[in-house]
Amino acid sequence: MIHKIAILSDIHGNATGLAEVIKDAQKQGATEYWLLGDIFLPGPGRNDIVALLKTIPLSVAVRGNWDDCVLEALDGIYGLEDPQEIQLLRMTQYLMEDLEPQHIDWLRDMPLACKREVDGLRFSISHHLPDKNYGSALQVTNDTENFDRLLDEETDIAVYGHVHKQLLRYGSKGQQIINPGSIGMPYFNWPALKNHRAQYSIIEIENSEMVDIRFRKVPYDYEAELELAKENGLPFIEMYEELRREDNYQGHNLELLSQLNKKYHYIDDVRAYFDFFDK
Ligand SMILES: [Mn+2]
């Protein structure tokens, strides 16, 4: 039997990109799909993302740090002082204005990591490190000893997402490490490599051998995706416009976040929406 596993990661609310990735994976003959987390936000996708994921045989899903941010915002962990926490609260409000509540239970029940054996090959699957879905330990230029944290004696191949860059490398003992890149939010440092495509990977296994690893970069209508964001009233739309058109996301620009929070009165929105704030 031939297994063709499509590895999807870091959708970040981009349903237009996800739809094209699924079409491409179907054309490639994918037999199953694994999802490495960071499903929603900062893009506009909500129930439409879940609907797309229901059309494919998804056999693995692990929880990313943005998935945890949604849960933390809903659980009242964030306050109204930090501009980033206000942003996460306002975006979670946007998400919950459409998303059915049982999909939050789905996020909550996802493990941080899991293992799968496919035709004798043993995979370790996580968003970032198996016990920590945030941080910068696995940036692509880091030392091999960091990447060894993905591996143990029972792992032949580790797959992870989170850094939004496609990667193929080895642990110090020779195990394989694969990152499929990001569907909704690829990052680029080298300008000539910038493009607007949605990234994912397909791993092919035949007779207990890994016979192919493909890194796909799928074109999609990013202007239509931006239009969808505007139609849906996505908050922080200026930042999404820059992400879609320039492939640049200023999520850590606290000054810009403060400015937009003030401009659109997002504090008033979240204070009114979440019942754990004083009215
Ligand atoms: Mn991510």
mmCIF file of C-alpha atoms and ligand atoms in Angstrom:
data_model
loop_
_atom_site.group_PDB
_atom_site.id
_atom_site.type_symbol
_atom_site.label_atom_id
_atom_site.label_comp_id
_atom_site.label_asym_id
_atom_site.label_seq_id
_atom_site.Cartn_x
_atom_site.Cartn_y
_atom_site.Cartn_z
ATOM 1 C CA MET A 1 0.000 0.000 0.000
ATOM 2 C CA ILE A 2 1.133 3.524 -0.744
ATOM 3 C CA HIS A 3 0.588 6.161 1.931
ATOM 4 C CA LYS A 4 0.602 9.763 0.796
ATOM 5 C CA ILE A 5 0.376 11.943 3.866
ATOM 6 C CA ALA A 6 -0.321 15.633 3.331
ATOM 7 C CA ILE A 7 1.094 17.653 6.213
ATOM 8 C CA LEU A 8 -0.700 20.941 6.749
ATOM 9 C CA SER A 9 0.345 23.584 9.248
ATOM 10 C CA ASP A 10 -0.192 27.161 10.327
ATOM 11 C CA ILE A 11 -3.353 27.915 8.371
ATOM 12 C CA HIS A 12 -3.783 31.100 10.447
ATOM 13 C CA GLY A 13 -7.312 31.793 9.249
ATOM 14 C CA ASN A 14 -6.546 31.723 5.525
ATOM 15 C CA ALA A 15 -9.426 29.659 4.077
ATOM 16 C CA THR A 16 -8.654 30.703 0.488
ATOM 17 C CA GLY A 17 -5.121 29.302 0.735
ATOM 18 C CA LEU A 18 -6.371 26.177 2.527
ATOM 19 C CA ALA A 19 -8.945 25.466 -0.183
ATOM 20 C CA GLU A 20 -6.254 25.525 -2.892
ATOM 21 C CA VAL A 21 -3.907 23.370 -0.795
ATOM 22 C CA ILE A 22 -6.622 20.736 -0.360
ATOM 23 C CA LYS A 23 -7.300 20.752 -4.118
ATOM 24 C CA ASP A 24 -3.578 20.350 -4.819
ATOM 25 C CA ALA A 25 -3.196 17.550 -2.253
ATOM 26 C CA GLN A 26 -6.160 15.713 -3.755
ATOM 27 C CA LYS A 27 -4.566 16.016 -7.193
ATOM 28 C CA GLN A 28 -1.340 14.606 -5.703
ATOM 29 C CA GLY A 29 -3.348 11.650 -4.413
ATOM 30 C CA ALA A 30 -3.112 12.336 -0.660
ATOM 31 C CA THR A 31 -4.521 9.399 1.325
ATOM 32 C CA GLU A 32 -4.547 11.134 4.717
ATOM 33 C CA TYR A 33 -3.868 14.522 6.269
ATOM 34 C CA TRP A 34 -2.048 15.647 9.408
ATOM 35 C CA LEU A 35 -2.585 19.136 10.859
ATOM 36 C CA LEU A 36 0.156 20.725 12.958
ATOM 37 C CA GLY A 37 -1.848 23.529 14.599
ATOM 38 C CA ASP A 38 -2.333 27.321 14.457
ATOM 39 C CA ILE A 39 -5.660 27.007 12.678
ATOM 40 C CA PHE A 40 -7.389 30.379 13.174
ATOM 41 C CA LEU A 41 -6.309 34.048 13.204
ATOM 42 C CA PRO A 42 -5.075 36.558 12.295
ATOM 43 C CA GLY A 43 -6.888 35.800 9.003
ATOM 44 C CA PRO A 44 -10.672 35.867 8.574
ATOM 45 C CA GLY A 45 -11.402 32.103 8.334
ATOM 46 C CA ARG A 46 -13.774 30.661 10.945
ATOM 47 C CA ASN A 47 -16.507 28.035 10.312
ATOM 48 C CA ASP A 48 -15.398 27.960 6.657
ATOM 49 C CA ILE A 49 -12.001 26.581 7.763
ATOM 50 C CA VAL A 50 -13.673 23.844 9.809
ATOM 51 C CA ALA A 51 -15.948 23.016 6.855
ATOM 52 C CA LEU A 52 -12.915 22.615 4.567
ATOM 53 C CA LEU A 53 -11.137 20.396 7.098
ATOM 54 C CA LYS A 54 -14.242 18.206 7.292
ATOM 55 C CA THR A 55 -13.919 17.410 3.566
ATOM 56 C CA ILE A 56 -10.575 15.577 4.048
ATOM 57 C CA PRO A 57 -9.530 12.466 5.997
ATOM 58 C CA LEU A 58 -7.763 14.292 8.833
ATOM 59 C CA SER A 59 -6.170 11.660 11.058
ATOM 60 C CA VAL A 60 -3.896 13.816 13.264
ATOM 61 C CA ALA A 61 -4.296 17.308 14.739
ATOM 62 C CA VAL A 62 -2.018 18.867 17.346
ATOM 63 C CA ARG A 63 -2.490 22.189 19.166
ATOM 64 C CA GLY A 64 -0.453 25.266 18.211
ATOM 65 C CA ASN A 65 0.403 28.337 20.266
ATOM 66 C CA TRP A 66 -2.234 30.469 18.491
ATOM 67 C CA ASP A 67 -4.830 27.798 19.291
ATOM 68 C CA ASP A 68 -3.782 28.179 22.933
ATOM 69 C CA CYS A 69 -4.071 31.982 22.618
ATOM 70 C CA VAL A 70 -7.731 31.590 21.592
ATOM 71 C CA LEU A 71 -8.359 29.324 24.597
ATOM 72 C CA GLU A 72 -6.513 31.709 26.935
ATOM 73 C CA ALA A 73 -8.516 34.691 25.640
ATOM 74 C CA LEU A 74 -11.774 32.774 26.232
ATOM 75 C CA ASP A 75 -10.630 31.641 29.685
ATOM 76 C CA GLY A 76 -10.130 35.224 30.911
ATOM 77 C CA ILE A 77 -6.356 35.012 31.246
ATOM 78 C CA TYR A 78 -5.735 38.241 29.284
ATOM 79 C CA GLY A 79 -6.187 41.794 30.542
ATOM 80 C CA LEU A 80 -6.729 45.204 28.974
ATOM 81 C CA GLU A 81 -3.242 46.662 29.504
ATOM 82 C CA ASP A 82 -1.006 44.777 27.072
ATOM 83 C CA PRO A 83 -1.712 45.783 23.419
ATOM 84 C CA GLN A 84 -1.028 42.212 22.265
ATOM 85 C CA GLU A 85 -3.527 40.791 24.762
ATOM 86 C CA ILE A 86 -6.128 43.322 23.591
ATOM 87 C CA GLN A 87 -5.435 42.213 20.022
ATOM 88 C CA LEU A 88 -5.872 38.521 20.911
ATOM 89 C CA LEU A 89 -9.084 39.302 22.790
ATOM 90 C CA ARG A 90 -10.539 41.325 19.891
ATOM 91 C CA MET A 91 -9.547 38.677 17.348
ATOM 92 C CA THR A 92 -10.995 35.900 19.505
ATOM 93 C CA GLN A 93 -14.207 37.946 19.703
ATOM 94 C CA TYR A 94 -14.243 38.074 15.877
ATOM 95 C CA LEU A 95 -13.681 34.301 15.755
ATOM 96 C CA MET A 96 -16.455 33.508 18.246
ATOM 97 C CA GLU A 97 -18.984 35.703 16.428
ATOM 98 C CA ASP A 98 -19.113 32.921 13.815
ATOM 99 C CA LEU A 99 -17.470 29.763 15.153
ATOM 100 C CA GLU A 100 -19.661 27.055 16.650
ATOM 101 C CA PRO A 101 -18.741 26.427 20.317
ATOM 102 C CA GLN A 102 -18.060 22.705 19.795
ATOM 103 C CA HIS A 103 -15.077 23.652 17.648
ATOM 104 C CA ILE A 104 -13.500 25.219 20.744
ATOM 105 C CA ASP A 105 -13.887 21.845 22.500
ATOM 106 C CA TRP A 106 -12.097 20.308 19.498
ATOM 107 C CA LEU A 107 -9.156 22.737 19.999
ATOM 108 C CA ARG A 108 -9.097 22.114 23.739
ATOM 109 C CA ASP A 109 -8.939 18.342 23.275
ATOM 110 C CA MET A 110 -6.000 18.419 20.856
ATOM 111 C CA PRO A 111 -2.729 17.060 22.244
ATOM 112 C CA LEU A 112 0.526 19.078 22.046
ATOM 113 C CA ALA A 113 2.209 16.144 20.319
ATOM 114 C CA CYS A 114 1.531 12.622 19.179
ATOM 115 C CA LYS A 115 3.211 9.621 17.611
ATOM 116 C CA ARG A 116 2.105 7.652 14.578
ATOM 117 C CA GLU A 117 3.508 4.545 12.955
ATOM 118 C CA VAL A 118 2.999 4.327 9.203
ATOM 119 C CA ASP A 119 3.992 1.052 7.579
ATOM 120 C CA GLY A 120 6.758 0.567 10.151
ATOM 121 C CA LEU A 121 8.093 4.137 10.051
ATOM 122 C CA ARG A 122 7.730 5.942 13.371
ATOM 123 C CA PHE A 123 6.712 9.606 13.325
ATOM 124 C CA SER A 124 6.730 12.204 16.074
ATOM 125 C CA ILE A 125 4.285 15.049 15.369
ATOM 126 C CA SER A 126 4.139 18.417 17.134
ATOM 127 C CA HIS A 127 3.517 22.114 16.484
ATOM 128 C CA HIS A 128 6.939 23.067 17.891
ATOM 129 C CA LEU A 129 8.738 21.123 20.646
ATOM 130 C CA PRO A 130 6.740 18.090 21.816
ATOM 131 C CA ASP A 131 6.189 19.691 25.244
ATOM 132 C CA LYS A 132 6.175 23.404 24.301
ATOM 133 C CA ASN A 133 4.214 24.802 21.346
ATOM 134 C CA TYR A 134 5.728 28.336 21.540
ATOM 135 C CA GLY A 135 9.188 29.934 21.550
ATOM 136 C CA SER A 136 12.075 30.009 19.104
ATOM 137 C CA ALA A 137 14.040 26.805 19.840
ATOM 138 C CA LEU A 138 13.494 25.428 16.321
ATOM 139 C CA GLN A 139 14.200 28.442 14.142
ATOM 140 C CA VAL A 140 15.672 27.085 10.914
ATOM 141 C CA THR A 141 19.201 28.435 11.544
ATOM 142 C CA ASN A 142 19.484 26.986 15.073
ATOM 143 C CA ASP A 143 21.963 24.297 16.106
ATOM 144 C CA THR A 144 21.263 20.609 15.603
ATOM 145 C CA GLU A 145 21.208 20.011 19.375
ATOM 146 C CA ASN A 146 17.961 22.015 19.536
ATOM 147 C CA PHE A 147 16.428 19.845 16.817
ATOM 148 C CA ASP A 148 17.444 16.718 18.741
ATOM 149 C CA ARG A 149 14.720 17.742 21.233
ATOM 150 C CA LEU A 150 12.185 16.553 18.623
ATOM 151 C CA LEU A 151 13.705 13.089 18.545
ATOM 152 C CA ASP A 152 14.008 10.001 20.709
ATOM 153 C CA GLU A 153 15.051 6.392 20.097
ATOM 154 C CA GLU A 154 11.503 5.536 19.010
ATOM 155 C CA THR A 155 11.318 8.260 16.332
ATOM 156 C CA ASP A 156 12.462 7.881 12.740
ATOM 157 C CA ILE A 157 10.946 11.101 11.389
ATOM 158 C CA ALA A 158 9.815 14.219 13.253
ATOM 159 C CA VAL A 159 7.436 16.747 11.714
ATOM 160 C CA TYR A 160 6.831 20.194 13.206
ATOM 161 C CA GLY A 161 5.435 23.556 12.082
ATOM 162 C CA HIS A 162 5.454 26.900 13.944
ATOM 163 C CA VAL A 163 8.399 28.631 12.251
ATOM 164 C CA HIS A 164 6.487 29.088 8.952
ATOM 165 C CA LYS A 165 9.392 27.915 6.816
ATOM 166 C CA GLN A 166 9.769 24.720 4.848
ATOM 167 C CA LEU A 167 12.697 22.680 6.118
ATOM 168 C CA LEU A 168 14.386 19.328 5.697
ATOM 169 C CA ARG A 169 17.256 18.437 8.005
ATOM 170 C CA TYR A 170 18.621 15.709 10.256
ATOM 171 C CA GLY A 171 19.072 15.179 13.960
ATOM 172 C CA SER A 172 22.616 14.447 15.174
ATOM 173 C CA LYS A 173 21.994 10.668 14.948
ATOM 174 C CA GLY A 174 20.534 10.832 11.435
ATOM 175 C CA GLN A 175 16.779 10.890 11.955
ATOM 176 C CA GLN A 176 14.772 13.008 9.513
ATOM 177 C CA ILE A 177 13.117 16.297 10.428
ATOM 178 C CA ILE A 178 10.494 17.883 8.164
ATOM 179 C CA ASN A 179 8.686 21.215 8.373
ATOM 180 C CA PRO A 180 5.909 21.693 5.771
ATOM 181 C CA GLY A 181 5.973 25.509 6.066
ATOM 182 C CA SER A 182 2.796 27.542 6.519
ATOM 183 C CA ILE A 183 -0.430 27.666 4.539
ATOM 184 C CA GLY A 184 -1.575 31.085 5.684
ATOM 185 C CA MET A 185 1.513 32.963 6.740
ATOM 186 C CA PRO A 186 4.847 31.905 5.183
ATOM 187 C CA TYR A 187 7.811 33.911 6.481
ATOM 188 C CA PHE A 188 10.728 35.015 4.329
ATOM 189 C CA ASN A 189 14.040 36.636 5.234
ATOM 190 C CA TRP A 190 15.541 36.642 1.749
ATOM 191 C CA PRO A 191 13.568 39.028 -0.505
ATOM 192 C CA ALA A 192 14.098 37.084 -3.751
ATOM 193 C CA LEU A 193 12.365 34.057 -2.218
ATOM 194 C CA LYS A 194 9.194 35.943 -1.287
ATOM 195 C CA ASN A 195 5.975 34.763 -2.901
ATOM 196 C CA HIS A 196 2.253 34.642 -2.135
ATOM 197 C CA ARG A 197 1.899 30.848 -2.210
ATOM 198 C CA ALA A 198 0.464 28.530 0.433
ATOM 199 C CA GLN A 199 2.967 25.916 1.604
ATOM 200 C CA TYR A 200 2.528 22.305 2.675
ATOM 201 C CA SER A 201 4.278 18.924 2.288
ATOM 202 C CA ILE A 202 3.434 15.451 1.079
ATOM 203 C CA ILE A 203 5.328 12.430 2.396
ATOM 204 C CA GLU A 204 5.025 9.230 0.433
ATOM 205 C CA ILE A 205 5.632 5.841 2.049
ATOM 206 C CA GLU A 206 5.689 2.605 0.124
ATOM 207 C CA ASN A 207 6.637 -0.840 1.500
ATOM 208 C CA SER A 208 8.029 0.675 4.716
ATOM 209 C CA GLU A 209 10.244 3.088 2.805
ATOM 210 C CA MET A 210 9.940 6.848 2.592
ATOM 211 C CA VAL A 211 10.070 7.224 -1.175
ATOM 212 C CA ASP A 212 9.254 10.900 -1.601
ATOM 213 C CA ILE A 213 9.067 14.170 0.314
ATOM 214 C CA ARG A 214 7.499 17.016 -1.607
ATOM 215 C CA PHE A 215 7.480 20.654 -0.559
ATOM 216 C CA ARG A 216 4.526 22.241 -2.321
ATOM 217 C CA LYS A 217 3.966 25.981 -2.800
ATOM 218 C CA VAL A 218 0.441 26.486 -4.096
ATOM 219 C CA PRO A 219 -0.788 29.714 -5.707
ATOM 220 C CA TYR A 220 -4.150 31.135 -4.612
ATOM 221 C CA ASP A 221 -6.055 34.384 -5.063
ATOM 222 C CA TYR A 222 -4.641 36.425 -2.176
ATOM 223 C CA GLU A 223 -6.574 39.539 -3.252
ATOM 224 C CA ALA A 224 -9.817 37.529 -2.966
ATOM 225 C CA GLU A 225 -8.698 36.407 0.501
ATOM 226 C CA LEU A 226 -8.104 40.058 1.486
ATOM 227 C CA GLU A 227 -11.509 41.000 0.073
ATOM 228 C CA LEU A 228 -13.115 38.253 2.187
ATOM 229 C CA ALA A 229 -11.391 39.683 5.268
ATOM 230 C CA LYS A 230 -12.817 43.136 4.508
ATOM 231 C CA GLU A 231 -16.331 41.779 3.850
ATOM 232 C CA ASN A 232 -16.269 39.884 7.142
ATOM 233 C CA GLY A 233 -15.111 42.938 9.104
ATOM 234 C CA LEU A 234 -11.828 41.364 10.225
ATOM 235 C CA PRO A 235 -10.240 43.534 12.939
ATOM 236 C CA PHE A 236 -6.678 44.827 12.417
ATOM 237 C CA ILE A 237 -7.412 44.814 8.678
ATOM 238 C CA GLU A 238 -4.398 47.060 7.923
ATOM 239 C CA MET A 239 -2.117 44.338 9.293
ATOM 240 C CA TYR A 240 -3.849 41.660 7.248
ATOM 241 C CA GLU A 241 -3.573 43.772 4.116
ATOM 242 C CA GLU A 242 0.188 44.071 4.671
ATOM 243 C CA LEU A 243 0.406 40.311 5.293
ATOM 244 C CA ARG A 244 -1.446 39.400 2.097
ATOM 245 C CA ARG A 245 0.112 41.994 -0.206
ATOM 246 C CA GLU A 246 3.653 42.297 1.212
ATOM 247 C CA ASP A 247 3.945 38.934 3.001
ATOM 248 C CA ASN A 248 4.894 40.821 6.128
ATOM 249 C CA TYR A 249 3.123 40.600 9.488
ATOM 250 C CA GLN A 250 3.812 43.147 12.213
ATOM 251 C CA GLY A 251 2.360 41.082 15.056
ATOM 252 C CA HIS A 252 5.137 42.137 17.435
ATOM 253 C CA ASN A 253 4.915 45.860 16.626
ATOM 254 C CA LEU A 254 3.390 47.009 19.922
ATOM 255 C CA GLU A 255 3.239 50.638 18.798
ATOM 256 C CA LEU A 256 1.158 49.726 15.740
ATOM 257 C CA LEU A 257 -1.108 47.491 17.846
ATOM 258 C CA SER A 258 -1.668 50.295 20.392
ATOM 259 C CA GLN A 259 -2.438 52.705 17.574
ATOM 260 C CA LEU A 260 -5.029 50.362 15.996
ATOM 261 C CA ASN A 261 -6.549 49.452 19.381
ATOM 262 C CA LYS A 262 -7.109 53.168 19.965
ATOM 263 C CA LYS A 263 -8.269 53.982 16.414
ATOM 264 C CA TYR A 264 -11.019 51.312 16.424
ATOM 265 C CA HIS A 265 -11.818 51.394 20.186
ATOM 266 C CA TYR A 266 -11.112 47.670 20.450
ATOM 267 C CA ILE A 267 -10.913 47.879 24.271
ATOM 268 C CA ASP A 268 -14.560 48.985 24.369
ATOM 269 C CA ASP A 269 -15.524 46.067 22.091
ATOM 270 C CA VAL A 270 -13.844 43.391 24.188
ATOM 271 C CA ARG A 271 -14.998 44.901 27.480
ATOM 272 C CA ALA A 272 -18.580 44.662 26.237
ATOM 273 C CA TYR A 273 -18.180 41.216 24.645
ATOM 274 C CA PHE A 274 -16.437 39.137 27.333
ATOM 275 C CA ASP A 275 -18.401 38.750 30.545
ATOM 276 C CA PHE A 276 -15.306 38.554 32.791
ATOM 277 C CA PHE A 277 -14.632 42.307 32.386
ATOM 278 C CA ASP A 278 -16.324 44.948 34.566
ATOM 279 C CA LYS A 279 -18.980 46.769 32.620
HETATM 280 MN MN MN B 1 2.031 29.791 13.535
#
